[in-house]
Amino acid sequence: MNDLAPLLTPEGRALLDAVRGTAPADELAVATRLRRDHPAPLVSAALAQARLRQRAVAKFGTEDADRMFFTPDGVEQSTRASVAAYRAARLKELGVTSVADLCCGIGGDAIALARAGIRVLAVDRDPATAATARANADALGLASLIEVREADVTEVDTSGHDAVFVDPARRGGRGRIFDPEAYSPPLSWAVAAARTARVAALKIAPGVPHEAVPADAEAEWISDHGDVKEAVLWFGTAPGTVRATLLPGPRTLRGAGLPDPPVRPLGRYLYEPDGAVIRAHLVADVAAELDGGLLDATIAYVTADTLRATPYATAYEITDQLPFNVKKLKALLRERGVGVLTVKKRGSAVEPEELRRKVKPQGPHAATVFLTRVAGAPTMLIGAPAAV
């Protein structure tokens, strides 16, 4: 059922309460019991919504997810609440009081903007999606700040708003879309729309080529708990600036335009930069902060002789450096009683699970193995997280 209306009735809401938290294994029994007193399509819709709400907890938290409404695409494509809240806070700091949220989806960004006290025009051309966004604004008590409009974003007048936020669709019938001009709407249209506002933010895929970033935009890559979530092109802020922002925090590293770090021999410590730092091409800035260099010119691992605290990279103390050799690694791990093995790779074709199967770790101790290249040579580095 794409129509949310039956679920918004008293009977529908009562069913949603009744099926909250239903485990997959219990769905058939629950459905059979509820269909004695309720229409079968409504029971199926309530159970489907319950499943979507359970999936949405990871992005929205239990309290909001249990009150919101979702579509399958909406759960998959919506912004994580922590990222949306960060972006909304930044717009608030820029003096924005109203935003045209184009391609609003189920309303995740509109919700964050409204909670920051910003008035929102939320636009989506898909009727079911727009209806879901409207239901969510009402469910969370934000309807007075969020106007949802079902329309083609390319035909919407945004001149009455301080800022424009565009989140183009980056998925098609065959999965993810990597060409920015194949977004819906295309990145070129979104950039043109952004330039009409005092401030604008365009959400794009984190793998966007740096050469696709317009010269008058600021580019920001955002990670949440080490997982890269998105890139944002900002207009009306700091043209040409590159930033990596880590959540929670936020902690923001601004690029200084440094040249590539030098390649040097392995030091006592290996630093693994956060994914947002790597995507933003700011490994050189982290290396300079750590007085370190690269193990290989093409690999984003930093090595240094001293241990320093930084929010932008995770430090490991390295105890061994071996040419890639599974038998030698297996013997070393057996000798040290390593049963808990974390495998990280960068610049290696070997899959972590494949290596674990081959070395069969056993014992009470833990270790981390890096499969990488050092000065071009396939190498294994063994160590453990370093406490700063």
mmCIF file of C-alpha atoms in Angstrom:
data_model
loop_
_atom_site.group_PDB
_atom_site.id
_atom_site.type_symbol
_atom_site.label_atom_id
_atom_site.label_comp_id
_atom_site.label_asym_id
_atom_site.label_seq_id
_atom_site.Cartn_x
_atom_site.Cartn_y
_atom_site.Cartn_z
ATOM 1 C CA MET A 1 0.000 0.000 0.000
ATOM 2 C CA ASN A 2 1.610 3.230 -1.210
ATOM 3 C CA ASP A 3 -1.248 5.288 0.180
ATOM 4 C CA LEU A 4 -0.456 6.298 3.743
ATOM 5 C CA ALA A 5 -3.968 7.553 4.428
ATOM 6 C CA PRO A 6 -5.304 4.279 5.942
ATOM 7 C CA LEU A 7 -2.365 4.169 8.374
ATOM 8 C CA LEU A 8 -3.107 7.727 9.505
ATOM 9 C CA THR A 9 -6.629 6.841 10.622
ATOM 10 C CA PRO A 10 -7.313 5.917 14.268
ATOM 11 C CA GLU A 11 -7.579 2.253 13.219
ATOM 12 C CA GLY A 12 -4.309 2.424 11.298
ATOM 13 C CA ARG A 13 -2.468 4.123 14.150
ATOM 14 C CA ALA A 14 -3.801 1.551 16.607
ATOM 15 C CA LEU A 15 -2.503 -1.235 14.366
ATOM 16 C CA LEU A 16 0.914 0.448 14.143
ATOM 17 C CA ASP A 17 1.040 0.482 17.930
ATOM 18 C CA ALA A 18 -0.030 -3.168 18.041
ATOM 19 C CA VAL A 19 2.687 -4.384 15.656
ATOM 20 C CA ARG A 20 5.540 -2.231 16.992
ATOM 21 C CA GLY A 21 8.653 -4.326 17.499
ATOM 22 C CA THR A 22 7.244 -7.445 15.846
ATOM 23 C CA ALA A 23 10.062 -9.879 15.083
ATOM 24 C CA PRO A 24 10.207 -11.264 11.520
ATOM 25 C CA ALA A 25 9.616 -14.786 12.801
ATOM 26 C CA ASP A 26 6.393 -13.663 14.488
ATOM 27 C CA GLU A 27 4.886 -11.720 11.588
ATOM 28 C CA LEU A 28 2.713 -14.545 10.224
ATOM 29 C CA ALA A 29 1.148 -15.290 13.599
ATOM 30 C CA VAL A 30 0.578 -11.600 14.337
ATOM 31 C CA ALA A 31 -0.932 -11.016 10.887
ATOM 32 C CA THR A 32 -3.255 -14.006 11.246
ATOM 33 C CA ARG A 33 -4.504 -12.781 14.621
ATOM 34 C CA LEU A 34 -5.022 -9.142 13.540
ATOM 35 C CA ARG A 35 -6.812 -10.039 10.294
ATOM 36 C CA ARG A 36 -9.707 -11.405 12.337
ATOM 37 C CA ASP A 37 -10.667 -7.835 13.231
ATOM 38 C CA HIS A 38 -8.994 -5.636 10.599
ATOM 39 C CA PRO A 39 -8.778 -5.540 6.786
ATOM 40 C CA ALA A 40 -5.951 -7.724 5.491
ATOM 41 C CA PRO A 41 -4.388 -4.935 3.351
ATOM 42 C CA LEU A 42 -4.255 -2.619 6.357
ATOM 43 C CA VAL A 43 -2.615 -5.281 8.528
ATOM 44 C CA SER A 44 -0.032 -5.935 5.804
ATOM 45 C CA ALA A 45 0.646 -2.214 5.484
ATOM 46 C CA ALA A 46 1.107 -1.848 9.249
ATOM 47 C CA LEU A 47 3.538 -4.768 9.398
ATOM 48 C CA ALA A 48 5.483 -3.414 6.414
ATOM 49 C CA GLN A 49 5.708 -0.007 8.112
ATOM 50 C CA ALA A 50 6.882 -1.682 11.332
ATOM 51 C CA ARG A 51 9.701 -3.366 9.424
ATOM 52 C CA LEU A 52 10.726 -0.047 7.863
ATOM 53 C CA ARG A 53 10.671 1.651 11.262
ATOM 54 C CA GLN A 54 12.963 -1.005 12.681
ATOM 55 C CA ARG A 55 15.418 -0.428 9.809
ATOM 56 C CA ALA A 56 15.190 3.330 10.299
ATOM 57 C CA VAL A 57 16.297 3.241 13.947
ATOM 58 C CA ALA A 58 19.956 3.225 12.852
ATOM 59 C CA LYS A 59 19.472 6.565 11.118
ATOM 60 C CA PHE A 60 16.813 8.303 13.174
ATOM 61 C CA GLY A 61 16.964 6.736 16.629
ATOM 62 C CA THR A 62 14.184 4.756 18.293
ATOM 63 C CA GLU A 63 12.105 7.700 19.515
ATOM 64 C CA ASP A 64 11.727 9.335 16.093
ATOM 65 C CA ALA A 65 11.670 6.141 14.033
ATOM 66 C CA ASP A 66 8.732 4.789 16.058
ATOM 67 C CA ARG A 67 6.665 7.882 15.181
ATOM 68 C CA MET A 68 7.734 8.466 11.592
ATOM 69 C CA PHE A 69 6.549 6.943 8.328
ATOM 70 C CA PHE A 70 8.844 5.477 5.706
ATOM 71 C CA THR A 71 9.073 4.142 2.193
ATOM 72 C CA PRO A 72 11.677 1.500 1.289
ATOM 73 C CA ASP A 73 13.653 4.015 -0.794
ATOM 74 C CA GLY A 74 13.231 6.627 1.919
ATOM 75 C CA VAL A 75 14.915 4.469 4.548
ATOM 76 C CA GLU A 76 17.755 3.687 2.174
ATOM 77 C CA GLN A 77 18.380 7.181 0.831
ATOM 78 C CA SER A 78 17.546 9.498 3.728
ATOM 79 C CA THR A 79 20.245 11.396 5.564
ATOM 80 C CA ARG A 80 21.372 10.106 8.947
ATOM 81 C CA ALA A 81 19.849 12.366 11.611
ATOM 82 C CA SER A 82 23.237 13.321 13.111
ATOM 83 C CA VAL A 83 24.511 14.500 9.713
ATOM 84 C CA ALA A 84 21.328 16.406 8.940
ATOM 85 C CA ALA A 85 21.455 18.089 12.356
ATOM 86 C CA TYR A 86 25.068 19.144 11.796
ATOM 87 C CA ARG A 87 24.248 20.637 8.403
ATOM 88 C CA ALA A 88 21.180 22.416 9.780
ATOM 89 C CA ALA A 89 23.251 23.892 12.619
ATOM 90 C CA ARG A 90 25.770 25.221 10.123
ATOM 91 C CA LEU A 91 23.023 26.858 8.073
ATOM 92 C CA LYS A 92 21.648 28.389 11.270
ATOM 93 C CA GLU A 93 25.096 29.802 12.077
ATOM 94 C CA LEU A 94 25.163 31.345 8.605
ATOM 95 C CA GLY A 95 22.047 33.333 9.500
ATOM 96 C CA VAL A 96 19.627 31.273 7.439
ATOM 97 C CA THR A 97 15.984 31.502 8.518
ATOM 98 C CA SER A 98 14.282 29.781 5.578
ATOM 99 C CA VAL A 99 15.347 26.974 3.226
ATOM 100 C CA ALA A 100 13.949 25.520 0.020
ATOM 101 C CA ASP A 101 14.650 21.796 0.466
ATOM 102 C CA LEU A 102 14.584 20.402 -3.063
ATOM 103 C CA CYS A 103 14.254 16.623 -3.518
ATOM 104 C CA CYS A 104 13.218 16.393 0.133
ATOM 105 C CA GLY A 105 12.509 12.652 0.173
ATOM 106 C CA ILE A 106 10.697 11.530 3.314
ATOM 107 C CA GLY A 107 11.732 14.742 5.078
ATOM 108 C CA GLY A 108 14.791 13.811 7.127
ATOM 109 C CA ASP A 109 16.665 17.025 6.311
ATOM 110 C CA ALA A 110 13.537 19.142 6.598
ATOM 111 C CA ILE A 111 13.011 17.774 10.101
ATOM 112 C CA ALA A 112 16.553 18.715 11.150
ATOM 113 C CA LEU A 113 16.186 22.195 9.639
ATOM 114 C CA ALA A 114 12.854 22.785 11.387
ATOM 115 C CA ARG A 115 14.282 21.648 14.701
ATOM 116 C CA ALA A 116 17.003 24.258 14.239
ATOM 117 C CA GLY A 117 14.229 26.865 13.987
ATOM 118 C CA ILE A 118 14.437 27.238 10.203
ATOM 119 C CA ARG A 119 11.305 27.505 8.066
ATOM 120 C CA VAL A 120 11.298 24.901 5.273
ATOM 121 C CA LEU A 121 9.673 24.480 1.882
ATOM 122 C CA ALA A 122 10.117 20.746 1.229
ATOM 123 C CA VAL A 123 9.619 19.708 -2.402
ATOM 124 C CA ASP A 124 9.459 16.274 -4.013
ATOM 125 C CA ARG A 125 7.794 15.228 -7.262
ATOM 126 C CA ASP A 126 6.838 11.716 -6.124
ATOM 127 C CA PRO A 127 3.319 11.716 -4.613
ATOM 128 C CA ALA A 128 3.948 8.895 -2.119
ATOM 129 C CA THR A 129 7.238 10.433 -0.997
ATOM 130 C CA ALA A 130 5.745 13.883 -0.555
ATOM 131 C CA ALA A 131 2.847 12.396 1.409
ATOM 132 C CA THR A 132 5.334 10.606 3.668
ATOM 133 C CA ALA A 133 7.279 13.827 4.284
ATOM 134 C CA ARG A 134 4.039 15.600 5.172
ATOM 135 C CA ALA A 135 3.055 12.818 7.567
ATOM 136 C CA ASN A 136 6.446 12.982 9.243
ATOM 137 C CA ALA A 137 6.287 16.741 9.737
ATOM 138 C CA ASP A 138 2.907 16.255 11.412
ATOM 139 C CA ALA A 139 4.000 13.223 13.460
ATOM 140 C CA LEU A 140 6.949 15.114 14.939
ATOM 141 C CA GLY A 141 5.011 18.302 15.634
ATOM 142 C CA LEU A 142 6.838 20.344 12.980
ATOM 143 C CA ALA A 143 4.039 21.014 10.502
ATOM 144 C CA SER A 144 4.008 24.720 11.349
ATOM 145 C CA LEU A 145 7.604 25.043 10.083
ATOM 146 C CA ILE A 146 7.526 22.604 7.165
ATOM 147 C CA GLU A 147 5.444 23.139 4.045
ATOM 148 C CA VAL A 148 5.535 20.053 1.822
ATOM 149 C CA ARG A 149 4.869 20.563 -1.867
ATOM 150 C CA GLU A 150 4.464 17.856 -4.491
ATOM 151 C CA ALA A 151 6.153 19.374 -7.551
ATOM 152 C CA ASP A 152 9.028 19.155 -10.010
ATOM 153 C CA VAL A 153 11.907 20.918 -8.263
ATOM 154 C CA THR A 154 13.043 22.468 -11.533
ATOM 155 C CA GLU A 155 9.799 24.413 -11.664
ATOM 156 C CA VAL A 156 9.788 25.741 -8.078
ATOM 157 C CA ASP A 157 10.455 29.423 -7.338
ATOM 158 C CA THR A 158 12.964 29.547 -4.457
ATOM 159 C CA SER A 159 13.491 33.308 -4.443
ATOM 160 C CA GLY A 160 11.581 33.781 -1.206
ATOM 161 C CA HIS A 161 14.068 31.709 0.818
ATOM 162 C CA ASP A 162 17.467 32.537 2.322
ATOM 163 C CA ALA A 163 18.998 29.253 1.266
ATOM 164 C CA VAL A 164 18.606 26.318 -1.085
ATOM 165 C CA PHE A 165 19.368 22.723 -0.176
ATOM 166 C CA VAL A 166 19.411 20.142 -2.961
ATOM 167 C CA ASP A 167 19.708 16.384 -2.507
ATOM 168 C CA PRO A 168 19.575 14.908 -6.025
ATOM 169 C CA ALA A 169 18.590 11.267 -6.447
ATOM 170 C CA ARG A 170 21.761 9.207 -6.875
ATOM 171 C CA ARG A 171 20.133 5.837 -7.429
ATOM 172 C CA GLY A 172 18.450 4.479 -10.515
ATOM 173 C CA GLY A 173 16.951 1.212 -11.617
ATOM 174 C CA ARG A 174 20.412 -0.355 -11.733
ATOM 175 C CA GLY A 175 21.681 0.925 -8.390
ATOM 176 C CA ARG A 176 24.039 3.756 -7.507
ATOM 177 C CA ILE A 177 24.705 6.499 -10.042
ATOM 178 C CA PHE A 178 28.318 7.667 -10.151
ATOM 179 C CA ASP A 179 28.144 10.271 -12.927
ATOM 180 C CA PRO A 180 27.015 13.580 -11.318
ATOM 181 C CA GLU A 181 25.312 14.578 -14.552
ATOM 182 C CA ALA A 182 23.178 11.439 -14.328
ATOM 183 C CA TYR A 183 21.787 12.523 -10.930
ATOM 184 C CA SER A 184 18.111 13.491 -10.879
ATOM 185 C CA PRO A 185 18.217 16.451 -11.285
ATOM 186 C CA PRO A 186 21.748 16.689 -12.773
ATOM 187 C CA LEU A 187 24.504 18.286 -10.705
ATOM 188 C CA SER A 188 24.820 21.122 -13.236
ATOM 189 C CA TRP A 189 21.168 22.079 -12.637
ATOM 190 C CA ALA A 190 21.639 21.867 -8.854
ATOM 191 C CA VAL A 191 24.712 24.111 -9.041
ATOM 192 C CA ALA A 192 22.795 26.665 -11.110
ATOM 193 C CA ALA A 193 19.954 26.589 -8.567
ATOM 194 C CA ALA A 194 22.439 27.016 -5.719
ATOM 195 C CA ARG A 195 23.912 30.131 -7.286
ATOM 196 C CA THR A 196 20.528 31.868 -7.137
ATOM 197 C CA ALA A 197 20.494 31.857 -3.317
ATOM 198 C CA ARG A 198 22.527 33.720 -0.709
ATOM 199 C CA VAL A 199 23.591 30.388 0.779
ATOM 200 C CA ALA A 200 23.222 26.903 -0.656
ATOM 201 C CA ALA A 201 24.225 23.333 0.122
ATOM 202 C CA LEU A 202 24.234 20.459 -2.366
ATOM 203 C CA LYS A 203 24.449 16.907 -1.029
ATOM 204 C CA ILE A 204 26.442 14.667 -3.349
ATOM 205 C CA ALA A 205 28.131 11.275 -3.276
ATOM 206 C CA PRO A 206 31.432 11.226 -1.323
ATOM 207 C CA GLY A 207 33.183 9.675 -4.308
ATOM 208 C CA VAL A 208 32.593 12.723 -6.503
ATOM 209 C CA PRO A 209 35.742 13.629 -8.477
ATOM 210 C CA HIS A 210 37.442 16.717 -7.092
ATOM 211 C CA GLU A 211 37.615 18.145 -10.593
ATOM 212 C CA ALA A 212 33.800 18.189 -10.625
ATOM 213 C CA VAL A 213 33.731 20.667 -7.715
ATOM 214 C CA PRO A 214 32.954 24.179 -9.020
ATOM 215 C CA ALA A 215 35.595 26.834 -8.312
ATOM 216 C CA ASP A 216 33.071 28.999 -6.439
ATOM 217 C CA ALA A 217 32.052 26.187 -4.072
ATOM 218 C CA GLU A 218 33.381 24.975 -0.746
ATOM 219 C CA ALA A 219 33.646 21.179 -0.606
ATOM 220 C CA GLU A 220 33.065 19.320 2.649
ATOM 221 C CA TRP A 221 33.260 15.583 3.293
ATOM 222 C CA ILE A 222 31.398 14.301 6.371
ATOM 223 C CA SER A 223 31.876 11.074 8.310
ATOM 224 C CA ASP A 224 29.896 9.759 11.261
ATOM 225 C CA HIS A 225 31.725 7.437 13.671
ATOM 226 C CA GLY A 226 34.337 6.868 10.970
ATOM 227 C CA ASP A 227 31.853 6.002 8.225
ATOM 228 C CA VAL A 228 31.902 8.473 5.323
ATOM 229 C CA LYS A 229 28.327 9.584 4.691
ATOM 230 C CA GLU A 230 28.349 12.327 2.111
ATOM 231 C CA ALA A 231 30.010 15.268 0.460
ATOM 232 C CA VAL A 232 28.437 18.722 0.467
ATOM 233 C CA LEU A 233 29.068 21.589 -1.913
ATOM 234 C CA TRP A 234 28.519 24.900 -0.131
ATOM 235 C CA PHE A 235 27.877 28.172 -1.927
ATOM 236 C CA GLY A 236 28.049 31.587 -0.304
ATOM 237 C CA THR A 237 30.578 30.434 2.325
ATOM 238 C CA ALA A 238 34.291 30.023 1.506
ATOM 239 C CA PRO A 239 34.916 29.366 -2.212
ATOM 240 C CA GLY A 240 37.767 26.958 -2.904
ATOM 241 C CA THR A 241 37.964 25.684 0.683
ATOM 242 C CA VAL A 242 38.149 21.933 1.301
ATOM 243 C CA ARG A 243 37.020 20.518 4.650
ATOM 244 C CA ALA A 244 36.724 17.151 6.347
ATOM 245 C CA THR A 245 34.195 17.054 9.185
ATOM 246 C CA LEU A 246 34.008 14.186 11.658
ATOM 247 C CA LEU A 247 30.922 13.412 13.718
ATOM 248 C CA PRO A 248 30.227 13.261 16.557
ATOM 249 C CA GLY A 249 31.898 16.510 17.443
ATOM 250 C CA PRO A 250 31.906 18.116 15.066
ATOM 251 C CA ARG A 251 35.644 18.262 14.378
ATOM 252 C CA THR A 252 36.579 19.985 11.153
ATOM 253 C CA LEU A 253 39.925 19.902 9.341
ATOM 254 C CA ARG A 254 40.390 22.664 6.777
ATOM 255 C CA GLY A 255 42.829 22.047 3.960
ATOM 256 C CA ALA A 256 45.925 24.236 3.781
ATOM 257 C CA GLY A 257 46.799 23.314 0.216
ATOM 258 C CA LEU A 258 49.854 21.297 1.243
ATOM 259 C CA PRO A 259 51.880 19.215 -1.227
ATOM 260 C CA ASP A 260 51.836 15.421 -0.993
ATOM 261 C CA PRO A 261 53.689 14.112 2.088
ATOM 262 C CA PRO A 262 57.127 12.541 1.566
ATOM 263 C CA VAL A 263 57.509 8.764 1.435
ATOM 264 C CA ARG A 264 59.596 7.519 4.361
ATOM 265 C CA PRO A 265 60.502 4.245 6.112
ATOM 266 C CA LEU A 266 58.086 2.718 8.590
ATOM 267 C CA GLY A 267 58.215 4.375 11.983
ATOM 268 C CA ARG A 268 57.007 3.030 15.286
ATOM 269 C CA TYR A 269 53.433 4.186 14.643
ATOM 270 C CA LEU A 270 50.994 3.856 11.783
ATOM 271 C CA TYR A 271 48.099 6.298 11.477
ATOM 272 C CA GLU A 272 44.938 5.434 9.573
ATOM 273 C CA PRO A 273 43.236 8.705 8.534
ATOM 274 C CA ASP A 274 39.480 9.009 8.832
ATOM 275 C CA GLY A 275 37.638 8.285 5.593
ATOM 276 C CA ALA A 276 36.435 11.892 5.294
ATOM 277 C CA VAL A 277 40.057 13.069 5.473
ATOM 278 C CA ILE A 278 41.010 10.671 2.698
ATOM 279 C CA ARG A 279 38.055 11.604 0.494
ATOM 280 C CA ALA A 280 38.832 15.306 0.989
ATOM 281 C CA HIS A 281 42.475 14.691 -0.051
ATOM 282 C CA LEU A 282 43.700 16.092 3.276
ATOM 283 C CA VAL A 283 46.081 13.272 4.239
ATOM 284 C CA ALA A 284 48.957 15.735 3.805
ATOM 285 C CA ASP A 285 47.442 17.996 6.473
ATOM 286 C CA VAL A 286 47.233 15.093 8.924
ATOM 287 C CA ALA A 287 50.792 13.995 8.098
ATOM 288 C CA ALA A 288 52.069 17.519 8.770
ATOM 289 C CA GLU A 289 50.241 17.578 12.121
ATOM 290 C CA LEU A 290 51.886 14.269 13.068
ATOM 291 C CA ASP A 291 55.329 15.093 11.643
ATOM 292 C CA GLY A 292 54.913 11.960 9.548
ATOM 293 C CA GLY A 293 55.137 10.689 6.017
ATOM 294 C CA LEU A 294 53.652 8.058 3.729
ATOM 295 C CA LEU A 295 54.642 4.419 3.528
ATOM 296 C CA ASP A 296 53.881 4.488 -0.167
ATOM 297 C CA ALA A 297 53.124 7.365 -2.510
ATOM 298 C CA THR A 298 49.776 5.826 -3.501
ATOM 299 C CA ILE A 299 48.540 4.609 -0.079
ATOM 300 C CA ALA A 300 46.811 6.796 2.527
ATOM 301 C CA TYR A 301 48.646 5.417 5.564
ATOM 302 C CA VAL A 302 50.784 7.832 7.566
ATOM 303 C CA THR A 303 53.768 6.668 9.592
ATOM 304 C CA ALA A 304 55.611 8.561 12.329
ATOM 305 C CA ASP A 305 58.121 7.954 15.108
ATOM 306 C CA THR A 306 56.087 9.567 17.872
ATOM 307 C CA LEU A 307 52.571 9.054 19.219
ATOM 308 C CA ARG A 308 50.367 12.121 19.057
ATOM 309 C CA ALA A 309 46.669 12.573 19.680
ATOM 310 C CA THR A 310 44.600 13.592 16.666
ATOM 311 C CA PRO A 311 40.888 13.224 16.000
ATOM 312 C CA TYR A 312 41.581 12.817 12.303
ATOM 313 C CA ALA A 313 43.390 9.465 12.366
ATOM 314 C CA THR A 314 43.570 6.274 14.432
ATOM 315 C CA ALA A 315 47.013 5.341 15.737
ATOM 316 C CA TYR A 316 48.525 1.841 15.829
ATOM 317 C CA GLU A 317 51.835 0.737 17.318
ATOM 318 C CA ILE A 318 53.586 -1.512 14.796
ATOM 319 C CA THR A 319 55.661 -4.417 16.076
ATOM 320 C CA ASP A 320 56.492 -6.297 12.869
ATOM 321 C CA GLN A 321 56.996 -5.666 9.175
ATOM 322 C CA LEU A 322 56.974 -8.687 6.841
ATOM 323 C CA PRO A 323 56.937 -9.173 3.083
ATOM 324 C CA PHE A 324 53.572 -10.584 2.113
ATOM 325 C CA ASN A 325 53.726 -14.274 3.072
ATOM 326 C CA VAL A 326 50.738 -16.096 4.545
ATOM 327 C CA LYS A 327 52.797 -18.960 5.997
ATOM 328 C CA LYS A 328 55.111 -16.610 7.867
ATOM 329 C CA LEU A 329 52.172 -14.630 9.177
ATOM 330 C CA LYS A 330 50.424 -17.791 10.345
ATOM 331 C CA ALA A 331 53.551 -18.945 12.182
ATOM 332 C CA LEU A 332 54.050 -15.552 13.859
ATOM 333 C CA LEU A 333 50.425 -15.367 15.021
ATOM 334 C CA ARG A 334 50.546 -18.921 16.360
ATOM 335 C CA GLU A 335 53.771 -18.145 18.241
ATOM 336 C CA ARG A 336 52.124 -15.125 19.900
ATOM 337 C CA GLY A 337 48.802 -16.819 20.626
ATOM 338 C CA VAL A 338 46.726 -14.409 18.556
ATOM 339 C CA GLY A 339 43.103 -15.522 18.337
ATOM 340 C CA VAL A 340 41.410 -12.177 17.738
ATOM 341 C CA LEU A 341 42.691 -10.870 14.425
ATOM 342 C CA THR A 342 41.641 -7.585 12.839
ATOM 343 C CA VAL A 343 42.623 -7.354 9.188
ATOM 344 C CA LYS A 344 42.813 -4.013 7.418
ATOM 345 C CA LYS A 345 43.829 -3.528 3.839
ATOM 346 C CA ARG A 346 44.741 -0.700 1.530
ATOM 347 C CA GLY A 347 46.430 -1.363 -1.776
ATOM 348 C CA SER A 348 46.039 -5.136 -1.488
ATOM 349 C CA ALA A 349 43.820 -7.501 -3.462
ATOM 350 C CA VAL A 350 43.592 -9.997 -0.577
ATOM 351 C CA GLU A 351 40.256 -10.019 1.225
ATOM 352 C CA PRO A 352 40.349 -9.941 5.068
ATOM 353 C CA GLU A 353 38.050 -12.968 5.466
ATOM 354 C CA GLU A 354 40.171 -14.959 3.030
ATOM 355 C CA LEU A 355 43.294 -14.221 5.075
ATOM 356 C CA ARG A 356 41.570 -15.151 8.349
ATOM 357 C CA ARG A 357 40.550 -18.524 6.914
ATOM 358 C CA LYS A 358 44.097 -19.238 5.860
ATOM 359 C CA VAL A 359 45.900 -18.264 9.086
ATOM 360 C CA LYS A 360 43.225 -19.731 11.421
ATOM 361 C CA PRO A 361 44.010 -17.496 14.443
ATOM 362 C CA GLN A 362 43.837 -19.181 17.847
ATOM 363 C CA GLY A 363 44.753 -17.982 21.279
ATOM 364 C CA PRO A 364 43.919 -15.387 23.942
ATOM 365 C CA HIS A 365 45.660 -12.380 22.392
ATOM 366 C CA ALA A 366 44.627 -9.809 19.779
ATOM 367 C CA ALA A 367 46.469 -8.170 16.914
ATOM 368 C CA THR A 368 45.855 -6.018 13.859
ATOM 369 C CA VAL A 369 47.338 -6.887 10.475
ATOM 370 C CA PHE A 370 47.637 -4.291 7.718
ATOM 371 C CA LEU A 371 47.846 -5.586 4.161
ATOM 372 C CA THR A 372 49.388 -2.787 2.165
ATOM 373 C CA ARG A 373 52.363 -1.655 0.137
ATOM 374 C CA VAL A 374 55.582 -0.141 1.447
ATOM 375 C CA ALA A 375 57.565 1.657 -1.232
ATOM 376 C CA GLY A 376 55.680 -0.360 -3.831
ATOM 377 C CA ALA A 377 56.249 -3.808 -2.261
ATOM 378 C CA PRO A 378 53.339 -5.932 -0.902
ATOM 379 C CA THR A 379 53.788 -5.882 2.869
ATOM 380 C CA MET A 380 52.187 -7.077 6.083
ATOM 381 C CA LEU A 381 52.382 -4.877 9.172
ATOM 382 C CA ILE A 382 51.425 -6.301 12.562
ATOM 383 C CA GLY A 383 50.494 -4.170 15.525
ATOM 384 C CA ALA A 384 47.749 -3.006 17.873
ATOM 385 C CA PRO A 385 45.779 0.181 18.567
ATOM 386 C CA ALA A 386 47.921 2.703 20.428
ATOM 387 C CA ALA A 387 46.498 4.430 23.508
ATOM 388 C CA VAL A 388 47.249 8.141 23.381
#
